[in-house]
XYZ file of N, CA and C in Angstrom:
519
model
N -39.572 75.021 89.964
C -39.787 75.612 88.656
C -39.742 77.146 88.733
N -40.333 77.677 89.825
C -40.341 79.143 89.971
C -38.918 79.696 90.113
N -38.106 79.068 90.941
C -36.738 79.561 91.145
C -35.905 79.436 89.878
N -36.104 78.361 89.129
C -35.392 78.217 87.852
C -35.828 79.309 86.874
N -37.127 79.587 86.837
C -37.632 80.651 85.976
C -37.117 82.013 86.405
N -37.038 82.228 87.715
C -36.523 83.501 88.228
C -35.049 83.664 87.875
N -34.273 82.583 88.004
C -32.855 82.637 87.643
C -32.684 82.960 86.162
N -33.488 82.316 85.329
C -33.400 82.571 83.889
C -33.775 84.021 83.556
N -34.884 84.495 84.133
C -35.310 85.868 83.874
C -34.300 86.865 84.445
N -33.761 86.573 85.622
C -32.758 87.456 86.230
C -31.530 87.562 85.336
N -31.090 86.442 84.770
C -29.955 86.460 83.849
C -30.247 87.295 82.619
N -31.448 87.141 82.082
C -31.866 87.925 80.911
C -31.873 89.420 81.231
N -32.475 89.777 82.374
C -32.549 91.190 82.756
C -31.160 91.755 83.062
N -30.307 90.958 83.692
C -28.949 91.414 83.989
C -28.202 91.730 82.694
N -28.334 90.861 81.720
C -27.683 91.106 80.433
C -28.242 92.366 79.778
N -29.555 92.503 79.812
C -30.222 93.651 79.193
C -29.792 94.976 79.823
N -29.599 94.973 81.151
C -29.272 96.215 81.853
C -27.796 96.321 82.243
N -26.959 95.449 81.671
C -25.515 95.554 81.853
C -25.024 95.192 83.242
N -25.654 94.199 83.849
C -25.272 93.778 85.201
C -24.675 92.371 85.164
N -24.164 91.910 86.283
C -23.503 90.609 86.367
C -24.518 89.477 86.194
N -24.432 88.764 85.078
C -25.398 87.724 84.736
C -25.301 86.533 85.690
N -24.084 86.087 85.986
C -23.918 84.936 86.879
C -24.475 85.237 88.266
N -24.156 86.397 88.806
C -24.682 86.770 90.128
C -26.205 86.860 90.112
N -26.757 87.364 89.026
C -28.214 87.459 88.914
C -28.841 86.069 88.921
N -28.241 85.143 88.214
C -28.762 83.770 88.188
C -28.662 83.116 89.569
N -27.569 83.371 90.265
C -27.413 82.822 91.620
C -28.490 83.393 92.541
N -28.689 84.697 92.490
C -29.721 85.333 93.323
C -31.101 84.781 92.969
N -31.364 84.607 91.686
C -32.644 84.055 91.256
C -32.866 82.646 91.762
N -31.827 81.828 91.731
C -31.956 80.450 92.220
C -32.200 80.386 93.720
N -31.562 81.285 94.469
C -31.617 81.203 95.941
C -32.663 82.113 96.573
N -33.349 82.935 95.787
C -34.223 83.956 96.367
C -35.336 83.383 97.248
N -35.764 82.170 97.005
C -36.845 81.552 97.791
C -36.381 80.333 98.580
N -35.094 80.245 98.902
C -34.588 79.014 99.532
C -35.166 78.754 100.925
N -35.822 79.729 101.535
C -36.486 79.511 102.835
C -37.999 79.363 102.690
N -38.484 79.390 101.479
C -39.933 79.421 101.239
C -40.662 78.170 101.731
N -39.994 77.036 101.748
C -40.654 75.789 102.150
C -40.725 75.596 103.668
N -40.083 76.463 104.405
C -40.201 76.396 105.859
C -41.615 76.816 106.262
N -42.123 76.218 107.315
C -43.407 76.681 107.848
C -43.166 78.004 108.575
N -44.231 78.721 108.819
C -44.131 79.982 109.541
C -43.500 79.751 110.917
N -43.897 78.687 111.576
C -43.353 78.367 112.901
C -41.853 78.074 112.819
N -41.441 77.346 111.785
C -40.015 77.058 111.606
C -39.225 78.341 111.345
N -39.829 79.244 110.565
C -39.162 80.519 110.296
C -38.966 81.307 111.594
N -40.014 81.381 112.404
C -39.915 82.115 113.668
C -38.872 81.486 114.585
N -38.807 80.164 114.600
C -37.822 79.475 115.430
C -36.401 79.774 114.955
N -36.202 79.774 113.650
C -34.889 80.088 113.095
C -34.482 81.517 113.440
N -35.410 82.445 113.335
C -35.139 83.845 113.677
C -34.714 83.956 115.135
N -35.446 83.273 116.006
C -35.151 83.323 117.436
C -33.809 82.653 117.753
N -33.586 81.460 117.231
C -32.379 80.688 117.558
C -31.108 81.294 116.979
N -31.208 81.932 115.824
C -30.030 82.505 115.173
C -29.918 84.012 115.386
N -30.846 84.584 116.152
C -30.862 86.021 116.438
C -30.794 86.855 115.151
N -31.625 86.478 114.189
C -31.677 87.190 112.913
C -32.550 88.429 113.095
N -32.024 89.574 112.680
C -32.787 90.817 112.790
C -33.800 90.914 111.660
N -35.062 91.003 112.047
C -36.169 91.095 111.096
C -37.066 92.249 111.540
N -37.524 93.043 110.584
C -38.450 94.127 110.899
C -39.753 93.567 111.450
N -40.367 94.302 112.364
C -41.615 93.878 113.013
C -42.716 93.550 112.012
N -42.871 94.389 110.988
C -43.952 94.122 110.040
C -43.652 92.911 109.152
N -42.391 92.530 109.019
C -42.061 91.316 108.281
C -42.371 90.076 109.110
N -42.124 90.145 110.402
C -42.416 89.002 111.278
C -43.906 88.673 111.250
N -44.730 89.678 111.127
C -46.171 89.474 111.128
C -46.727 89.081 109.758
N -45.865 88.922 108.780
C -46.319 88.601 107.431
C -45.594 87.364 106.893
N -46.207 86.200 107.065
C -45.563 84.968 106.595
C -45.243 84.972 105.098
N -45.982 85.739 104.293
C -45.749 85.769 102.850
C -44.424 86.447 102.485
N -43.929 87.338 103.331
C -42.683 88.027 103.014
C -41.526 87.626 103.918
N -41.814 86.912 104.981
C -40.791 86.545 105.956
C -39.697 85.667 105.356
N -40.043 84.895 104.336
C -39.047 84.007 103.731
C -37.900 84.776 103.073
N -38.118 86.011 102.665
C -37.086 86.750 101.933
C -35.845 87.033 102.788
N -35.979 87.664 103.957
C -34.768 87.873 104.761
C -34.161 86.554 105.252
N -35.004 85.554 105.468
C -34.472 84.251 105.877
C -33.731 83.576 104.732
N -34.221 83.759 103.519
C -33.513 83.207 102.368
C -32.127 83.846 102.236
N -32.026 85.139 102.503
C -30.719 85.807 102.471
C -29.799 85.212 103.546
N -30.358 84.967 104.730
C -29.575 84.354 105.815
C -29.075 82.966 105.404
N -29.949 82.166 104.833
C -29.581 80.804 104.417
C -28.568 80.856 103.272
N -28.766 81.764 102.325
C -27.812 81.899 101.221
C -26.414 82.203 101.763
N -26.355 83.052 102.765
C -25.059 83.420 103.352
C -24.456 82.279 104.172
N -25.278 81.658 105.015
C -24.741 80.714 105.987
C -24.706 79.258 105.533
N -25.588 78.868 104.650
C -25.564 77.483 104.170
C -24.941 77.348 102.791
N -25.172 78.342 101.939
C -24.631 78.283 100.578
C -23.362 79.110 100.422
N -22.925 79.748 101.517
C -21.669 80.495 101.571
C -21.583 81.646 100.558
N -22.719 82.289 100.333
C -22.736 83.464 99.475
C -22.292 84.659 100.318
N -21.254 85.345 99.872
C -20.751 86.484 100.646
C -20.987 87.811 99.931
N -21.394 87.768 98.690
C -21.608 88.980 97.901
C -22.817 89.748 98.434
N -22.571 90.958 98.949
C -23.641 91.756 99.549
C -24.739 92.082 98.542
N -24.359 92.303 97.289
C -25.339 92.611 96.249
C -26.339 91.460 96.077
N -25.852 90.243 96.058
C -26.723 89.070 95.940
C -27.598 88.948 97.181
N -26.989 89.076 98.351
C -27.734 88.915 99.607
C -28.819 89.984 99.759
N -28.514 91.226 99.419
C -29.522 92.286 99.501
C -30.652 92.054 98.502
N -30.306 91.598 97.310
C -31.341 91.332 96.306
C -32.285 90.233 96.782
N -31.744 89.219 97.412
C -32.584 88.146 97.966
C -33.442 88.694 99.102
N -32.833 89.463 99.983
C -33.543 89.989 101.155
C -34.730 90.869 100.781
N -34.598 91.655 99.716
C -35.641 92.625 99.376
C -36.474 92.232 98.157
N -36.417 90.982 97.751
C -37.111 90.601 96.515
C -38.634 90.586 96.637
N -39.184 90.572 97.822
C -40.646 90.537 97.950
C -41.246 91.927 98.107
N -40.680 92.733 98.987
C -41.301 94.021 99.304
C -40.564 95.220 98.722
N -39.334 95.002 98.281
C -38.556 96.111 97.774
C -38.157 97.073 98.879
N -37.574 98.179 98.464
C -37.201 99.233 99.412
C -36.776 100.458 98.622
N -36.831 101.589 99.285
C -36.316 102.813 98.679
C -34.801 102.662 98.543
N -34.278 103.080 97.417
C -32.832 103.033 97.217
C -32.312 101.697 96.715
N -33.185 100.865 96.169
C -32.721 99.589 95.622
C -31.704 99.847 94.506
N -30.687 99.010 94.465
C -29.749 99.060 93.338
C -30.444 98.467 92.112
N -29.878 98.708 90.942
C -30.447 98.097 89.742
C -30.424 96.578 89.826
N -29.405 96.042 90.470
C -29.333 94.583 90.647
C -30.512 94.103 91.498
N -30.788 94.775 92.602
C -31.935 94.418 93.438
C -33.233 94.529 92.643
N -33.333 95.558 91.814
C -34.547 95.771 91.019
C -34.782 94.625 90.047
N -33.713 94.127 89.410
C -33.940 93.054 88.437
C -34.327 91.751 89.129
N -33.825 91.501 90.323
C -34.227 90.292 91.048
C -35.668 90.446 91.517
N -36.025 91.616 92.014
C -37.401 91.920 92.403
C -38.349 91.638 91.235
N -38.008 92.149 90.063
C -38.874 91.979 88.897
C -38.823 90.559 88.339
N -37.658 89.944 88.325
C -37.550 88.577 87.812
C -38.459 87.632 88.598
N -38.541 87.844 89.897
C -39.431 87.044 90.745
C -40.888 87.203 90.328
N -41.242 88.392 89.878
C -42.640 88.671 89.532
C -42.996 88.249 88.106
N -42.016 88.247 87.202
C -42.365 88.055 85.787
C -41.738 86.820 85.146
N -41.121 85.945 85.934
C -40.546 84.749 85.328
C -41.634 83.979 84.590
N -41.242 83.226 83.585
C -42.199 82.636 82.659
C -42.665 81.217 83.015
N -42.054 80.574 84.001
C -42.441 79.202 84.338
C -43.749 79.118 85.112
N -43.960 80.041 86.044
C -45.142 79.944 86.913
C -45.980 81.211 86.950
N -45.454 82.313 86.483
C -46.174 83.591 86.532
C -46.936 83.787 85.218
N -48.107 83.172 85.139
C -48.838 83.169 83.872
C -50.126 83.993 83.906
N -50.528 84.493 85.068
C -51.754 85.280 85.161
C -51.616 86.584 84.372
N -52.741 87.136 83.923
C -52.702 88.381 83.123
C -51.985 89.547 83.809
N -52.044 89.619 85.142
C -51.382 90.733 85.826
C -49.873 90.726 85.575
N -49.284 89.546 85.455
C -47.846 89.471 85.197
C -47.524 89.885 83.767
N -48.451 89.643 82.860
C -48.282 90.101 81.483
C -48.230 91.626 81.416
N -49.060 92.281 82.241
C -49.044 93.748 82.286
C -47.683 94.271 82.731
N -47.099 93.610 83.707
C -45.791 94.028 84.212
C -44.723 93.796 83.140
N -44.761 92.626 82.492
C -43.811 92.344 81.413
C -43.943 93.376 80.285
N -45.189 93.706 79.949
C -45.432 94.669 78.871
C -44.885 96.045 79.231
N -45.053 96.461 80.473
C -44.518 97.761 80.918
C -43.004 97.789 80.783
N -42.352 96.722 81.216
C -40.890 96.678 81.137
C -40.438 96.707 79.680
N -41.123 95.959 78.837
C -40.753 95.930 77.417
C -40.971 97.296 76.763
N -42.096 97.917 77.075
C -42.432 99.205 76.460
C -41.554 100.338 76.975
N -41.407 100.420 78.294
C -40.687 101.554 78.871
C -39.188 101.330 78.988
N -38.775 100.051 79.095
C -37.369 99.710 79.339
C -36.845 100.442 80.575
N -37.738 100.634 81.548
C -37.430 101.417 82.736
C -37.769 100.595 83.980
N -36.758 100.284 84.775
C -36.961 99.459 85.966
C -37.880 100.140 86.974
N -37.669 101.439 87.205
C -38.489 102.149 88.196
C -39.954 102.217 87.786
N -40.221 102.514 86.529
C -41.619 102.551 86.066
C -42.277 101.189 86.232
N -41.532 100.142 85.945
C -42.076 98.791 86.051
C -42.306 98.410 87.509
N -41.388 98.768 88.375
C -41.560 98.475 89.800
C -42.709 99.297 90.374
N -42.870 100.513 89.894
C -44.011 101.337 90.326
C -45.326 100.628 89.988
N -45.460 100.154 88.753
C -46.675 99.428 88.360
C -46.852 98.177 89.207
N -45.790 97.454 89.417
C -45.845 96.228 90.215
C -46.284 96.537 91.650
N -45.722 97.577 92.240
C -46.090 97.973 93.609
C -47.551 98.393 93.685
N -47.984 99.141 92.697
C -49.375 99.588 92.641
C -50.328 98.382 92.570
N -49.982 97.431 91.722
C -50.819 96.235 91.575
C -50.807 95.388 92.848
N -49.651 95.297 93.495
C -49.534 94.533 94.741
C -50.400 95.161 95.831
N -50.294 96.467 95.980
C -51.080 97.164 97.009
C -52.569 96.991 96.750
N -52.979 97.139 95.510
C -54.390 96.963 95.160
C -54.854 95.545 95.482
N -54.058 94.564 95.135
C -54.406 93.168 95.404
C -54.524 92.899 96.908
N -53.596 93.439 97.678
C -53.642 93.257 99.134
C -54.871 93.937 99.731
N -55.194 95.130 99.241
C -56.395 95.834 99.705
C -57.661 95.043 99.365
N -57.726 94.534 98.142
C -58.898 93.771 97.711
C -59.113 92.513 98.552
N -58.010 91.962 99.092
C -58.112 90.733 99.894
C -58.064 91.004 101.402
N -58.132 92.283 101.765
C -58.084 92.678 103.182
C -56.849 92.128 103.902
N -55.699 92.251 103.245
C -54.449 91.780 103.831
C -53.571 92.968 104.216
N -52.705 92.737 105.182
C -51.796 93.777 105.661
C -50.777 94.137 104.580
N -50.476 95.421 104.497
C -49.498 95.912 103.529
C -48.240 96.320 104.283
N -47.108 95.785 103.858
C -45.840 96.089 104.491
C -45.500 97.567 104.287
N -44.969 98.189 105.333
C -44.639 99.617 105.269
C -43.625 99.935 104.176
N -42.660 99.029 103.955
C -41.657 99.283 102.917
C -42.288 99.308 101.531
N -43.319 98.509 101.327
C -44.019 98.505 100.039
C -44.711 99.846 99.813
N -45.349 100.352 100.849
C -46.012 101.659 100.760
C -44.982 102.766 100.545
N -43.893 102.717 101.304
C -42.833 103.723 101.153
C -42.251 103.702 99.741
N -42.019 102.498 99.210
C -41.476 102.377 97.864
C -42.444 102.949 96.837
N -43.709 102.612 96.962
C -44.726 103.135 96.047
C -44.747 104.667 96.088
N -44.794 105.236 97.294
C -44.833 106.695 97.435
C -43.583 107.351 96.866
N -42.438 106.754 97.121
C -41.180 107.286 96.587
C -41.191 107.280 95.060
N -41.588 106.160 94.474
C -41.619 106.065 93.013
C -42.677 106.986 92.415
N -43.787 107.161 93.105
C -44.832 108.078 92.648
C -44.292 109.501 92.573
N -43.603 109.920 93.627
C -43.053 111.274 93.677
C -41.947 111.496 92.659
N -41.222 110.439 92.337
C -40.037 110.582 91.483
C -40.218 110.028 90.074
N -41.449 109.705 89.696
C -41.636 109.031 88.410
C -41.409 109.927 87.197
N -41.407 111.208 87.350
C -41.182 112.092 86.195
C -39.774 112.657 86.149
N -38.917 112.192 87.044
C -37.532 112.716 87.078
C -36.638 111.927 86.154
């Protein structure tokens, strides 16, 4: 249900921001295709296929599925479009320099309507509707993610911190 909702929201956002709707829907459908693997299975796949993963991603089972989903999309579903693969790879933690396509997949994952019903997701949807600005919305999302991780005493990925700091510095440009 989540992936279907993400595909639908990604298509909507792609249309709204003038991006490829079909590619957005494909990225939305495949963004979590490794999510059902156990952490041990993910580590085994990384080792056996020599997949390059950042150290802080390996230590975080919650985000490890993203680069693996990109690998599976490429190798099992035969997706060759770099834009789709990058959007899948960075949909959990983001990165500095994300394309608008990557940004809409990042946000679609957070605000899809099938499973994201908590009030925090409403705040993100409201920001996007009010500002119509992907960076402002991702800034709010990153801020909320960091706060949530801090409140639960969980590790924060360096790319998430870098993205937050970058958007903070550049939010008035």
